[in-house]
Coordinates of C-alpha atoms in Angstrom, one line a residue:
X1099 CA 0.0 0.0 0.0
X1100 CA 2.9 2.3 -0.9
X1101 CA 5.0 3.2 -3.9
X1102 CA 8.5 2.2 -5.2
X1103 CA 10.4 4.0 -7.9
X1104 CA 14.0 3.7 -9.1
X1105 CA 16.4 4.6 -11.9
X1106 CA 19.8 3.6 -13.3
X1107 CA 21.8 5.7 -15.8
X1108 CA 19.6 8.8 -15.5
X1109 CA 21.8 11.9 -15.1
X1110 CA 19.0 13.6 -13.1
X1111 CA 18.4 10.9 -10.5
X1112 CA 16.9 12.9 -7.7
X1113 CA 14.4 14.8 -9.9
X1114 CA 13.5 11.5 -11.6
X1115 CA 12.9 9.8 -8.3
X1116 CA 10.9 12.7 -6.8
X1117 CA 8.8 13.0 -10.0
X1118 CA 8.1 9.2 -10.0
X1119 CA 7.1 9.3 -6.3
X1120 CA 4.7 12.2 -7.1
X1121 CA 3.0 10.0 -9.7
X1122 CA 2.4 7.4 -6.9
X1123 CA 0.9 9.7 -4.3
X1124 CA -2.5 8.3 -5.1
X1125 CA -1.4 5.0 -3.5
X1126 CA -1.5 6.6 -0.1
X1127 CA 1.5 7.4 2.2
X1128 CA 2.6 9.1 5.3
X1129 CA 6.4 9.5 4.8
X1130 CA 8.8 9.2 1.9
X1131 CA 12.5 8.8 1.2
X1132 CA 15.2 8.3 -1.4
X1133 CA 18.6 6.6 -1.6
X1134 CA 21.1 7.7 -4.2
X1135 CA 24.4 6.0 -5.2
X1136 CA 27.2 8.4 -6.1
X1137 CA 29.9 7.3 -8.5
X1138 CA 32.2 7.4 -5.5
X1139 CA 31.4 7.2 -1.9
X1140 CA 28.7 5.7 0.3
X1141 CA 25.0 5.6 -0.5
X1142 CA 23.2 8.7 0.7
X1143 CA 19.7 8.5 2.2
X1144 CA 17.2 11.3 2.5
X1145 CA 13.9 10.8 4.3
X1146 CA 11.0 12.9 5.6
X1147 CA 7.7 12.4 7.4
X1148 CA 4.5 13.7 5.8
X1149 CA 4.0 14.9 2.2
X1150 CA 6.5 14.8 -0.6
X1151 CA 7.0 18.6 -0.3
X1152 CA 9.0 17.9 2.9
X1153 CA 11.3 15.5 1.0
X1154 CA 11.7 18.0 -1.9
X1155 CA 12.9 20.6 0.6
X1156 CA 15.4 18.2 2.2
X1157 CA 16.8 17.1 -1.2
X1158 CA 17.5 20.6 -2.3
X1159 CA 21.2 21.4 -2.7
X1160 CA 22.3 17.8 -3.1
X1161 CA 25.1 18.2 -5.7
X1162 CA 26.8 14.8 -6.0
X1163 CA 26.7 13.1 -9.3
X1164 CA 24.7 9.9 -8.9
X1165 CA 24.3 6.9 -11.2
X1166 CA 21.4 5.0 -9.5
X1167 CA 18.8 5.6 -6.9
X1168 CA 15.6 4.2 -5.3
X1169 CA 12.7 6.0 -3.7
X1170 CA 9.6 5.1 -1.6
X1171 CA 6.4 6.4 -0.3
X1172 CA 5.4 4.6 2.9
X1173 CA 2.0 3.8 4.4
X1174 CA 2.7 2.8 8.0
X1175 CA 2.1 -0.8 9.0
X1176 CA 4.9 -1.7 11.4
X1177 CA 5.8 1.4 13.5
X1178 CA 4.3 4.9 13.5
X1179 CA 4.7 7.4 10.7
X1180 CA 8.1 9.0 11.3
X1181 CA 11.4 9.8 9.6
X1182 CA 13.1 6.9 11.4
X1183 CA 10.5 4.4 10.2
X1184 CA 10.4 5.9 6.6
X1185 CA 12.1 3.9 3.8
X1186 CA 14.8 3.4 2.5
X1187 CA 16.3 1.2 5.3
X1188 CA 19.9 0.1 5.5
X1189 CA 22.4 -2.3 6.9
X1190 CA 24.4 -1.1 9.9
X1191 CA 27.2 0.4 7.8
X1192 CA 24.8 1.6 5.0
X1193 CA 26.5 -0.7 2.5
X1194 CA 23.1 -2.3 1.6
X1195 CA 20.0 -0.2 1.2
X1196 CA 16.4 -1.4 0.5
X1197 CA 12.9 -0.2 -0.1
X1198 CA 10.0 -2.6 0.4
X1199 CA 6.3 -2.9 -0.3
X1200 CA 4.3 -5.6 1.5
X1201 CA 4.2 -7.3 4.9
X1202 CA 6.9 -9.6 6.4
X1203 CA 4.9 -11.9 8.7
X1204 CA 7.9 -13.6 10.4
X1205 CA 10.0 -10.4 11.0
X1206 CA 10.1 -10.9 14.8
X1207 CA 11.6 -14.3 14.5
X1208 CA 14.1 -13.1 11.9
X1209 CA 15.0 -10.1 14.0
X1210 CA 15.8 -12.2 17.0
X1211 CA 18.2 -14.3 15.0
X1212 CA 19.9 -11.2 13.6
X1213 CA 20.2 -9.7 17.1
X1214 CA 22.1 -12.9 18.1
X1215 CA 24.4 -12.3 15.2
X1216 CA 25.4 -8.8 16.3
X1217 CA 22.9 -6.7 14.3
X1218 CA 21.3 -3.6 15.9
X1219 CA 18.0 -2.1 15.0
X1220 CA 17.0 1.6 14.9
X1221 CA 13.4 1.4 13.6
X1222 CA 10.1 -0.5 14.3
X1223 CA 9.8 -1.7 10.7
X1224 CA 9.8 -5.2 9.2
X1225 CA 11.8 -3.7 6.3
X1226 CA 14.9 -3.1 8.4
X1227 CA 14.9 -6.8 9.2
X1228 CA 14.8 -7.6 5.5
X1229 CA 17.8 -5.4 4.5
X1230 CA 19.9 -6.7 7.4
X1231 CA 19.0 -10.3 6.5
X1232 CA 20.2 -9.7 3.0
X1233 CA 23.4 -8.1 4.4
X1234 CA 23.9 -11.1 6.6
X1235 CA 23.8 -13.5 3.7
X1236 CA 25.8 -11.3 1.4
X1237 CA 28.6 -11.2 4.0
X1238 CA 28.3 -15.0 4.3
X1239 CA 27.9 -15.8 0.6
X1240 CA 29.7 -13.0 -1.1
X1241 CA 27.3 -13.0 -4.1
X1242 CA 24.3 -10.6 -4.3
X1243 CA 21.7 -12.7 -6.1
X1244 CA 22.5 -15.7 -4.0
X1245 CA 22.1 -13.6 -0.8
X1246 CA 18.8 -12.1 -1.9
X1247 CA 17.5 -15.6 -3.0
X1248 CA 18.5 -17.0 0.3
X1249 CA 16.7 -14.3 2.2
X1250 CA 13.6 -14.9 0.1
X1251 CA 13.5 -18.5 1.2
X1252 CA 13.5 -17.3 4.8
X1253 CA 10.9 -14.6 4.5
X1254 CA 7.2 -15.3 5.0
X1255 CA 4.8 -12.7 3.7
X1256 CA 4.5 -10.4 0.7
X1257 CA 7.2 -8.1 -0.7
X1258 CA 8.5 -6.1 -3.6
X1259 CA 12.1 -5.2 -2.9
X1260 CA 14.5 -2.8 -4.6
X1261 CA 18.1 -3.1 -3.3
X1262 CA 21.3 -1.2 -3.9
X1263 CA 24.8 -2.2 -2.8
X1264 CA 27.5 0.3 -2.1
X1265 CA 30.1 -1.7 -4.1
X1266 CA 28.0 -1.9 -7.3
X1267 CA 26.4 1.6 -7.5
X1268 CA 25.6 1.0 -11.2
X1269 CA 23.0 -1.7 -10.5
X1270 CA 19.7 -2.1 -8.7
X1271 CA 18.5 -5.6 -7.6
X1272 CA 14.9 -6.6 -7.3
X1273 CA 12.9 -9.4 -5.7
X1274 CA 9.1 -10.0 -5.8
X1275 CA 6.5 -12.1 -4.1
X1276 CA 2.8 -11.1 -4.2
X1277 CA 3.4 -7.3 -4.5
X1278 CA 3.7 -5.6 -7.9
X1279 CA 7.0 -4.5 -9.5
X1280 CA 7.8 -3.5 -13.0
X1281 CA 11.0 -2.6 -14.9
X1282 CA 11.0 -0.2 -17.8
X1283 CA 13.7 0.5 -20.4
X1284 CA 14.2 3.0 -23.2
X1285 CA 17.5 1.5 -24.5
X1286 CA 19.7 4.0 -22.7
X1287 CA 18.3 4.0 -19.1
X1288 CA 16.4 1.6 -16.9
X1289 CA 13.6 2.4 -14.5
X1290 CA 11.7 0.5 -11.8
X1291 CA 8.3 1.1 -10.2
X1292 CA 5.5 -0.4 -8.4
X1293 CA 3.0 1.0 -10.9
X1294 CA 3.1 2.3 -14.5
X1295 CA 2.4 6.0 -14.0
X1296 CA 5.7 6.5 -12.1
X1297 CA 7.8 5.8 -15.2
X1298 CA 5.4 6.5 -18.1
X1299 CA 7.2 9.8 -18.8
X1300 CA 10.4 7.9 -19.5
X1301 CA 9.4 4.7 -21.2
X1302 CA 6.3 2.8 -22.4
X1303 CA 8.3 -0.5 -22.7
X1304 CA 8.0 -2.5 -19.4
X1305 CA 8.6 -5.9 -18.0
X1306 CA 6.3 -7.3 -15.4
X1307 CA 8.1 -9.3 -12.7
X1308 CA 6.6 -12.6 -11.8
X1309 CA 6.1 -14.2 -8.4
X1310 CA 9.3 -15.4 -6.7
X1311 CA 11.5 -13.7 -9.4
X1312 CA 14.7 -11.6 -9.0
X1313 CA 16.2 -9.1 -11.4
X1314 CA 19.5 -7.2 -11.9
X1315 CA 18.9 -3.8 -13.4
X1316 CA 21.6 -1.8 -15.0
X1317 CA 21.9 1.1 -17.5
X1318 CA 22.4 -1.5 -20.3
X1319 CA 19.2 -3.5 -19.5
X1320 CA 17.8 -6.0 -17.2
X1321 CA 18.4 -9.7 -16.4
X1322 CA 15.7 -11.9 -14.7
X1323 CA 16.2 -14.9 -12.6
X1324 CA 14.1 -17.5 -10.8
X1325 CA 14.5 -18.3 -7.1
X1326 CA 17.1 -20.9 -7.9
X1327 CA 19.3 -18.3 -9.7
X1328 CA 18.6 -19.5 -13.2
X1329 CA 18.3 -16.8 -15.8
X1330 CA 14.9 -16.6 -17.4
X1331 CA 13.6 -14.8 -20.5
X1332 CA 10.8 -12.3 -20.3
X1333 CA 8.8 -10.4 -23.0
X1334 CA 8.5 -6.6 -23.1
X1335 CA 5.0 -5.2 -22.8
X1336 CA 4.1 -1.9 -24.5
X1337 CA 1.9 0.3 -22.4
X1338 CA -1.0 1.8 -24.5
X1339 CA -1.6 4.7 -22.1
X1340 CA -0.1 8.1 -23.0
X1341 CA 1.6 10.1 -20.3
X1342 CA -1.1 12.7 -20.8
X1343 CA -3.8 10.2 -19.7
X1344 CA -2.0 9.9 -16.3
X1345 CA -1.9 13.7 -15.9
X1346 CA -4.6 15.9 -14.4
X1347 CA -5.2 17.8 -17.7
X1348 CA -6.7 21.1 -16.4
X1349 CA -9.2 19.5 -14.0
X1350 CA -9.2 20.5 -10.3
X1351 CA -8.8 16.9 -9.2
X1352 CA -8.2 13.5 -10.8
X1353 CA -11.5 12.2 -9.5
X1354 CA -13.6 14.7 -11.4
X1355 CA -11.4 14.2 -14.5
X1356 CA -12.0 10.4 -14.3
X1357 CA -15.8 10.9 -13.7
X1358 CA -15.8 12.9 -17.0
X1359 CA -13.8 10.1 -18.8
X1360 CA -16.5 7.5 -18.2
X1361 CA -18.3 8.0 -21.6
X1362 CA -15.0 7.3 -23.3
X1363 CA -13.8 4.4 -21.1
X1364 CA -17.2 2.6 -21.4
X1365 CA -17.3 3.2 -25.1
X1366 CA -13.8 1.8 -25.5
X1367 CA -14.6 -1.2 -23.4
X1368 CA -17.7 -1.9 -25.4
X1369 CA -15.9 -1.6 -28.7
X1370 CA -13.2 -4.1 -27.7
X1371 CA -15.8 -6.8 -27.1
X1372 CA -18.5 -6.1 -29.6
X1373 CA -17.5 -6.9 -33.2
X1374 CA -19.9 -7.0 -36.1
X1375 CA -22.7 -6.5 -33.6
X1376 CA -21.7 -9.7 -31.7
X1377 CA -20.0 -10.1 -28.4
X1378 CA -16.5 -11.6 -29.0
X1379 CA -14.5 -13.0 -26.0
X1380 CA -12.2 -15.1 -28.2
X1381 CA -9.1 -13.1 -27.3
X1382 CA -9.6 -14.2 -23.7
X1383 CA -10.2 -17.9 -24.6
X1384 CA -13.9 -17.8 -23.5
X1385 CA -15.8 -20.0 -25.9
X1386 CA -19.4 -20.9 -26.4
X1387 CA -18.5 -24.4 -25.2
X1388 CA -17.1 -23.1 -21.9
X1389 CA -20.1 -20.9 -21.3
X1390 CA -22.6 -23.7 -22.1
X1391 CA -21.1 -25.8 -19.4
X1392 CA -21.4 -23.2 -16.6
X1393 CA -23.9 -24.3 -14.0
X1394 CA -23.1 -21.9 -11.2
X1395 CA -20.9 -18.8 -10.6
X1396 CA -19.0 -17.3 -7.7
X1397 CA -17.9 -13.7 -7.8
X1398 CA -15.1 -12.4 -5.6
X1399 CA -14.0 -8.9 -5.0
X1400 CA -13.1 -6.2 -2.4
X1401 CA -14.6 -2.8 -1.8
X1402 CA -16.1 -1.3 -5.0
X1403 CA -15.2 -4.5 -6.9
X1404 CA -17.5 -6.4 -4.5
X1405 CA -20.3 -3.9 -5.2
X1406 CA -19.7 -4.6 -8.9
X1407 CA -20.1 -8.3 -8.1
X1408 CA -23.4 -7.8 -6.4
X1409 CA -24.8 -6.0 -9.5
X1410 CA -23.3 -8.7 -11.7
X1411 CA -25.2 -11.3 -9.6
X1412 CA -28.5 -9.6 -10.1
X1413 CA -27.9 -9.3 -13.9
X1414 CA -26.6 -12.8 -14.5
X1415 CA -29.4 -14.4 -12.4
X1416 CA -32.0 -12.3 -14.2
X1417 CA -30.8 -13.0 -17.7
X1418 CA -29.3 -16.5 -17.4
X1419 CA -31.3 -18.2 -14.6
X1420 CA -28.3 -19.8 -12.9
X1421 CA -27.3 -19.4 -9.3
X1422 CA -24.6 -16.7 -8.5
X1423 CA -22.9 -16.1 -5.1
X1424 CA -20.9 -13.0 -4.3
X1425 CA -18.1 -13.1 -1.7
X1426 CA -15.7 -10.6 -0.1
X1427 CA -12.3 -11.9 -1.1
X1428 CA -11.1 -11.3 2.5
X1429 CA -13.7 -13.7 3.8
X1430 CA -13.7 -16.2 0.9
X1431 CA -10.4 -17.8 1.8
X1432 CA -11.2 -18.4 5.4
X1433 CA -14.6 -20.1 5.0
X1434 CA -15.1 -23.7 4.0
X1435 CA -15.8 -23.6 0.3
X1436 CA -18.0 -26.0 -1.5
X1437 CA -17.2 -26.3 -5.2
X1438 CA -19.7 -27.8 -7.7
X1439 CA -19.0 -29.3 -11.1
X1440 CA -18.8 -26.7 -13.9
X1441 CA -18.6 -23.8 -11.5
X1442 CA -17.0 -20.6 -12.7
X1443 CA -15.2 -18.1 -10.4
X1444 CA -15.2 -14.5 -11.5
X1445 CA -12.6 -12.3 -9.7
X1446 CA -12.8 -8.5 -10.0
X1447 CA -10.0 -6.0 -9.3
X1448 CA -9.0 -2.7 -10.7
X1449 CA -5.3 -3.0 -10.1
X1450 CA -5.1 -6.8 -10.7
X1451 CA -2.9 -6.8 -7.6
X1452 CA -5.4 -6.8 -4.7
X1453 CA -3.9 -9.3 -2.3
X1454 CA -7.0 -10.8 -0.9
X1455 CA -8.5 -11.2 -4.3
X1456 CA -5.4 -12.7 -5.8
X1457 CA -5.1 -15.3 -2.9
X1458 CA -8.8 -16.1 -3.1
X1459 CA -8.4 -16.8 -6.9
X1460 CA -5.4 -19.1 -6.3
X1461 CA -7.4 -21.0 -3.7
X1462 CA -10.3 -21.4 -6.1
X1463 CA -8.0 -22.6 -8.9
X1464 CA -6.3 -25.1 -6.5
X1465 CA -9.7 -26.6 -5.9
X1466 CA -10.3 -27.1 -9.6
X1467 CA -12.4 -24.0 -10.4
X1468 CA -11.9 -22.0 -13.6
X1469 CA -11.2 -18.3 -13.0
X1470 CA -12.2 -15.4 -15.2
X1471 CA -10.6 -12.1 -14.2
X1472 CA -12.0 -8.6 -14.8
X1473 CA -9.1 -6.2 -14.3
X1474 CA -7.9 -2.9 -15.7
X1475 CA -4.1 -3.3 -15.6
X1476 CA -2.5 -5.3 -18.4
X1477 CA 0.1 -7.8 -17.1
X1478 CA -1.0 -7.6 -13.5
X1479 CA -0.7 -10.7 -11.3
X1480 CA -4.4 -11.5 -11.4
X1481 CA -4.5 -11.0 -15.2
X1482 CA -1.6 -13.3 -15.7
X1483 CA -2.7 -16.0 -13.3
X1484 CA -6.4 -16.2 -14.3
X1485 CA -7.5 -18.8 -16.7
X1486 CA -9.2 -16.1 -18.8
X1487 CA -8.9 -12.3 -18.5
X1488 CA -11.4 -9.7 -19.6
X1489 CA -9.8 -6.2 -19.5
X1490 CA -11.6 -3.0 -18.7
X1491 CA -10.3 -0.3 -21.0
X1492 CA -10.6 2.5 -18.4
X1493 CA -7.0 3.7 -18.8
X1494 CA -5.0 4.9 -15.8
X1495 CA -7.1 5.7 -12.7
X1496 CA -5.2 7.9 -10.3
X1497 CA -7.8 9.1 -7.8
X1498 CA -8.0 6.7 -4.8
X1499 CA -11.8 6.6 -5.1
X1500 CA -12.6 4.5 -8.2
X1501 CA -15.1 5.9 -10.7
X1502 CA -14.4 5.0 -14.3
X1503 CA -12.8 1.6 -13.5
X1504 CA -15.9 0.8 -11.5
X1505 CA -18.4 1.5 -14.3
X1506 CA -16.2 -0.2 -16.8
X1507 CA -16.2 -3.3 -14.6
X1508 CA -20.0 -3.3 -14.5
X1509 CA -20.0 -2.9 -18.3
X1510 CA -17.9 -6.1 -18.7
X1511 CA -20.3 -7.9 -16.3
X1512 CA -23.2 -6.8 -18.5
X1513 CA -21.5 -8.0 -21.6
X1514 CA -20.7 -11.4 -20.0
X1515 CA -24.3 -11.8 -18.8
X1516 CA -25.7 -11.0 -22.2
X1517 CA -23.3 -13.5 -23.9
X1518 CA -24.0 -16.2 -21.4
X1519 CA -27.7 -15.7 -21.8
X1520 CA -27.4 -16.1 -25.6
X1521 CA -25.3 -19.2 -25.4
X1522 CA -27.7 -20.8 -22.9
X1523 CA -30.7 -19.9 -25.0
X1524 CA -32.3 -17.6 -22.4
X1525 CA -32.7 -14.7 -24.9
X1526 CA -33.4 -14.8 -28.6
X1527 CA -31.7 -12.9 -31.4
X1528 CA -34.0 -9.9 -31.3
X1529 CA -33.6 -9.6 -27.6
X1530 CA -29.8 -10.0 -27.9
X1531 CA -29.6 -7.3 -30.6
X1532 CA -31.8 -5.0 -28.6
X1533 CA -29.6 -5.3 -25.5
X1534 CA -26.4 -4.6 -27.5
X1535 CA -28.0 -1.5 -29.1
X1536 CA -29.1 -0.2 -25.7
X1537 CA -25.6 -0.8 -24.2
X1538 CA -24.0 1.1 -27.1
X1539 CA -25.8 4.3 -26.2
X1540 CA -25.0 4.2 -22.5
X1541 CA -21.9 6.5 -23.0
X1542 CA -24.1 9.2 -24.6
X1543 CA -26.5 9.0 -21.7
X1544 CA -23.7 9.5 -19.2
X1545 CA -22.6 12.6 -21.1
X1546 CA -26.1 14.0 -20.6
X1547 CA -26.0 13.3 -16.9
X1548 CA -22.6 15.2 -16.7
X1549 CA -24.2 18.1 -18.5
X1550 CA -26.5 18.6 -15.5
X1551 CA -23.8 18.2 -12.8
X1552 CA -24.3 21.8 -11.5
X1553 CA -27.6 20.8 -9.8
X1554 CA -25.8 18.0 -7.9
X1555 CA -23.1 20.5 -7.0
X1556 CA -25.7 22.8 -5.5
X1557 CA -27.3 20.0 -3.6
X1558 CA -23.9 18.8 -2.3
X1559 CA -22.9 22.2 -1.0
X1560 CA -26.2 22.4 0.9
X1561 CA -25.7 19.1 2.7
X1562 CA -21.9 19.1 3.0
X1563 CA -21.9 19.5 6.8
X1564 CA -24.2 16.7 7.6
X1565 CA -23.1 14.0 10.0
X1566 CA -25.1 11.0 8.6
X1567 CA -26.7 9.9 5.4
X1568 CA -28.6 6.8 4.4
X1569 CA -29.1 5.3 0.9
X1570 CA -31.8 2.8 0.3
X1571 CA -32.8 0.8 -2.7
X1572 CA -33.9 -2.7 -3.8
X1573 CA -32.6 -5.2 -6.3
X1574 CA -29.8 -3.7 -8.4
X1575 CA -30.5 -0.3 -6.9
X1576 CA -29.3 -1.7 -3.5
X1577 CA -25.9 -2.5 -5.1
X1578 CA -25.6 1.1 -6.4
X1579 CA -26.5 2.4 -2.9
X1580 CA -23.6 0.5 -1.4
X1581 CA -21.2 2.2 -3.9
X1582 CA -22.8 5.6 -3.4
X1583 CA -22.4 5.2 0.4
X1584 CA -18.8 4.2 0.0
X1585 CA -18.0 7.3 -2.1
X1586 CA -19.5 9.5 0.6
X1587 CA -17.5 7.8 3.4
X1588 CA -14.1 7.5 1.7
X1589 CA -13.7 11.0 0.3
X1590 CA -16.2 13.2 2.3
X1591 CA -15.7 11.5 5.7
X1592 CA -19.5 11.5 6.2
X1593 CA -20.9 8.6 8.0
X1594 CA -23.2 7.0 5.5
X1595 CA -24.9 3.6 5.3
X1596 CA -26.7 1.7 2.5
X1597 CA -29.6 -0.5 3.2
X1598 CA -31.8 -2.8 1.3
X1599 CA -35.0 -0.7 1.5
X1600 CA -37.1 -3.6 2.8
X1601 CA -34.9 -3.9 5.9
X1602 CA -35.8 -0.5 7.2
X1603 CA -38.5 -1.9 9.5
X1604 CA -36.0 -4.3 11.1
X1605 CA -34.3 -1.7 13.2
X1606 CA -32.8 0.9 10.9
X1607 CA -35.8 3.2 10.8
X1608 CA -35.1 4.1 14.4
X1609 CA -32.1 6.1 13.3
X1610 CA -34.3 8.6 11.3
X1611 CA -34.9 12.0 12.8
X1612 CA -35.7 15.5 11.6
X1613 CA -33.4 16.5 8.7
X1614 CA -31.7 13.1 8.2
X1615 CA -30.6 12.8 4.6
X1616 CA -32.0 9.7 2.9
X1617 CA -31.2 9.0 -0.7
X1618 CA -33.5 6.6 -2.5
X1619 CA -32.5 4.9 -5.8
X1620 CA -35.5 3.8 -7.9
X1621 CA -34.7 2.4 -11.4
X1622 CA -36.1 -1.1 -11.2
X1623 CA -39.8 -1.3 -12.1
X1624 CA -40.5 -4.5 -10.3
X1625 CA -39.7 -2.8 -6.9
X1626 CA -40.3 0.8 -7.8
X1627 CA -43.5 1.2 -5.8
X1628 CA -42.2 -0.7 -2.8
X1629 CA -39.1 1.5 -2.6
X1630 CA -41.3 4.6 -3.0
X1631 CA -43.4 3.4 -0.1
X1632 CA -40.2 3.1 2.0
X1633 CA -39.3 6.7 1.1
X1634 CA -42.7 7.9 2.3
X1635 CA -42.2 6.0 5.6
X1636 CA -38.9 7.8 6.4
X1637 CA -40.2 11.2 5.2
X1638 CA -43.1 11.0 7.6
X1639 CA -40.5 10.6 10.3
X1640 CA -38.7 13.8 9.4
X1641 CA -36.2 12.7 6.8
X1642 CA -35.1 14.9 3.9
X1643 CA -35.5 12.8 0.7
X1644 CA -33.3 12.8 -2.4
X1645 CA -34.7 10.6 -5.2
X1646 CA -32.7 9.1 -8.1
X1647 CA -34.7 7.7 -10.9
X1648 CA -35.4 7.6 -14.6
X1649 CA -36.8 10.5 -16.6
X1650 CA -40.6 10.1 -16.7
X1651 CA -41.1 8.9 -13.2
X1652 CA -42.3 12.3 -12.2
X1653 CA -44.8 11.1 -9.5
X1654 CA -41.7 10.8 -7.3
X1655 CA -41.7 14.6 -6.9
X1656 CA -44.8 14.4 -4.7
X1657 CA -42.7 12.6 -2.1
X1658 CA -39.1 13.7 -2.6
X1659 CA -37.6 17.1 -1.6
X1660 CA -35.0 16.9 -4.4
X1661 CA -34.9 14.6 -7.4
X1662 CA -32.1 13.6 -9.8
X1663 CA -33.2 12.1 -13.2
X1664 CA -31.1 9.9 -15.4
X1665 CA -32.0 9.1 -19.1
X1666 CA -34.5 6.3 -19.6
X1667 CA -32.7 3.0 -20.3
X1668 CA -33.1 -0.8 -20.3
X1669 CA -33.1 -1.5 -16.6
X1670 CA -30.0 -3.8 -16.5
X1671 CA -27.9 -0.8 -17.7
X1672 CA -29.3 1.5 -15.0
X1673 CA -26.5 0.8 -12.5
X1674 CA -23.9 2.5 -14.6
X1675 CA -26.1 5.5 -15.1
X1676 CA -27.2 5.9 -11.5
X1677 CA -23.6 5.5 -10.3
X1678 CA -22.6 8.8 -11.9
X1679 CA -24.8 11.2 -9.9
X1680 CA -23.7 9.5 -6.7
X1681 CA -20.0 9.8 -7.7
X1682 CA -20.6 13.5 -8.3
X1683 CA -22.4 13.9 -5.0
X1684 CA -19.5 12.4 -3.1
X1685 CA -17.0 14.5 -5.0
X1686 CA -18.8 17.8 -4.5
X1687 CA -19.4 17.1 -0.8
X1688 CA -15.7 16.5 -0.4
X1689 CA -14.8 19.7 -2.2
X1690 CA -17.3 21.7 -0.2
X1691 CA -15.7 20.4 3.0
X1692 CA -12.2 21.4 1.8
X1693 CA -10.8 17.9 1.8
X1694 CA -8.1 16.3 -0.2
X1695 CA -10.3 14.5 -2.8
X1696 CA -7.7 12.4 -4.6
X1697 CA -5.8 11.3 -1.5
X1698 CA -8.3 10.6 1.3
X1699 CA -6.9 9.9 4.8
X1700 CA -5.8 6.3 5.7
X1701 CA -6.6 5.0 2.2
X1702 CA -4.5 3.6 -0.6
X1703 CA -5.3 2.9 -4.3
X1704 CA -4.0 -0.6 -4.5
X1705 CA -4.3 -2.8 -1.4
X1706 CA -1.5 -5.2 -1.9
X1707 CA -1.4 -6.6 1.7
X1708 CA -4.1 -8.7 3.5

């Protein structure tokens, strides 16, 4: 839940490291640091608590010529946020320096052994244990890759490591297990990072490191090795994003930029999978024969991806008449799982590196299930390890709060459900064609919603200082309420809860008092009247009601204090449309409260630890 960047052969090492770290701020951090290797002399380490601006100040005036360097933004896990606990960490004599993403589960045991061998410790981190373990084996073995490999066999947990040695300043060594790490090259210089945006300005040609792999990075290129020290070949991947896509582009925040990019991201995703007016998953290896055999589905995700899964469940069960179960990835692994024959597991992750989701997928595959991944990042761990991968074409998403990746994931679920329904004979050709035609015009409808965003901005400013809010809905609307509630919590810091509207009578309605904001989502005709009845119940108890529904449902205005309309649509596509006003509401509430929209407190973009 932090960022790594590094460079070899760049004559402007410090500006390159600081620029790369600034591109990774969205991942969440509370301290930062860099280590630079001069051509002569010991490795220098500069660290600071707080925002990168503090590190910039401390790095000013550094005038040694350096040939390599590594940098890190830390999100505290072991030890409080402080300059001492900030990365990079070093051996006692600073001859070995390391940055680390992940969690070392057995660091206490390793620390005790190192203390017995004369090592001292200055920090509370698990990372200091790692660098001193590598130093121990290097002094014992005398060979860098062998020392790192030996340390890897002793470490339990997850890690992405970037290591520099004082006696070879022209090289950076890498090791990876369950935490992302990439290497980029432009033929003259080499770069490392935990995520693409950090090095996109320097190269679009990258290698994705695999699990339990090592690398030796120099100005001339990179060599990869397995845990046994055997050199392995790896193919370059060309990143399709432009550097401009990862920049803010004149918007006040990345989040509002990414909200406005949803028409394009959804249209691009649709166009990848609809060819000649037919859904085509052939590039992912998903065939009619595979779909025909599916008898049940499990969907796994965390956070917003879990909410996507709930909506996917409603759509697949409605169109395909097969049972679907949705699980939090963090719970899935620790509950006894029963697998049936011809069961498919769908895993959903924006980054493709979400630790709980990755481990849950591995468990499912180990039990014989076939896994389909819905991810946004090409070459990510989940994408590479899944049996089949369906990419969302959302482009880089920088804001911590997901918007365009979320709606693109729902779009892929809709495409999957429609194609599964066709193969299973649950819809005929005219119904199939109608659904595809309706899906193709969703981007234009989102654009119309965005054209009316000022009304939501006004409403958000009016309620920006509330303490509590409740969102209610039924069927697919309940899934959207969960996401709307999350947006309000994570970026506005307003306590909000989402409830299935029918559950109000079972305790929740006791929380309603004069002026309580209740948002009702009503897009599903089979439960429209029932949800409206629930809104009337809370209004009679003093609630202030905001309604969200299709154009044409004007009778709602008799019962709501404020109404937001979305363009009329086939109901299975309503979740994408109704998500946009709730994204805008959370965003504008955060702005009105003067908060850091793109970097909410205590949160990180990619959760790569359990």
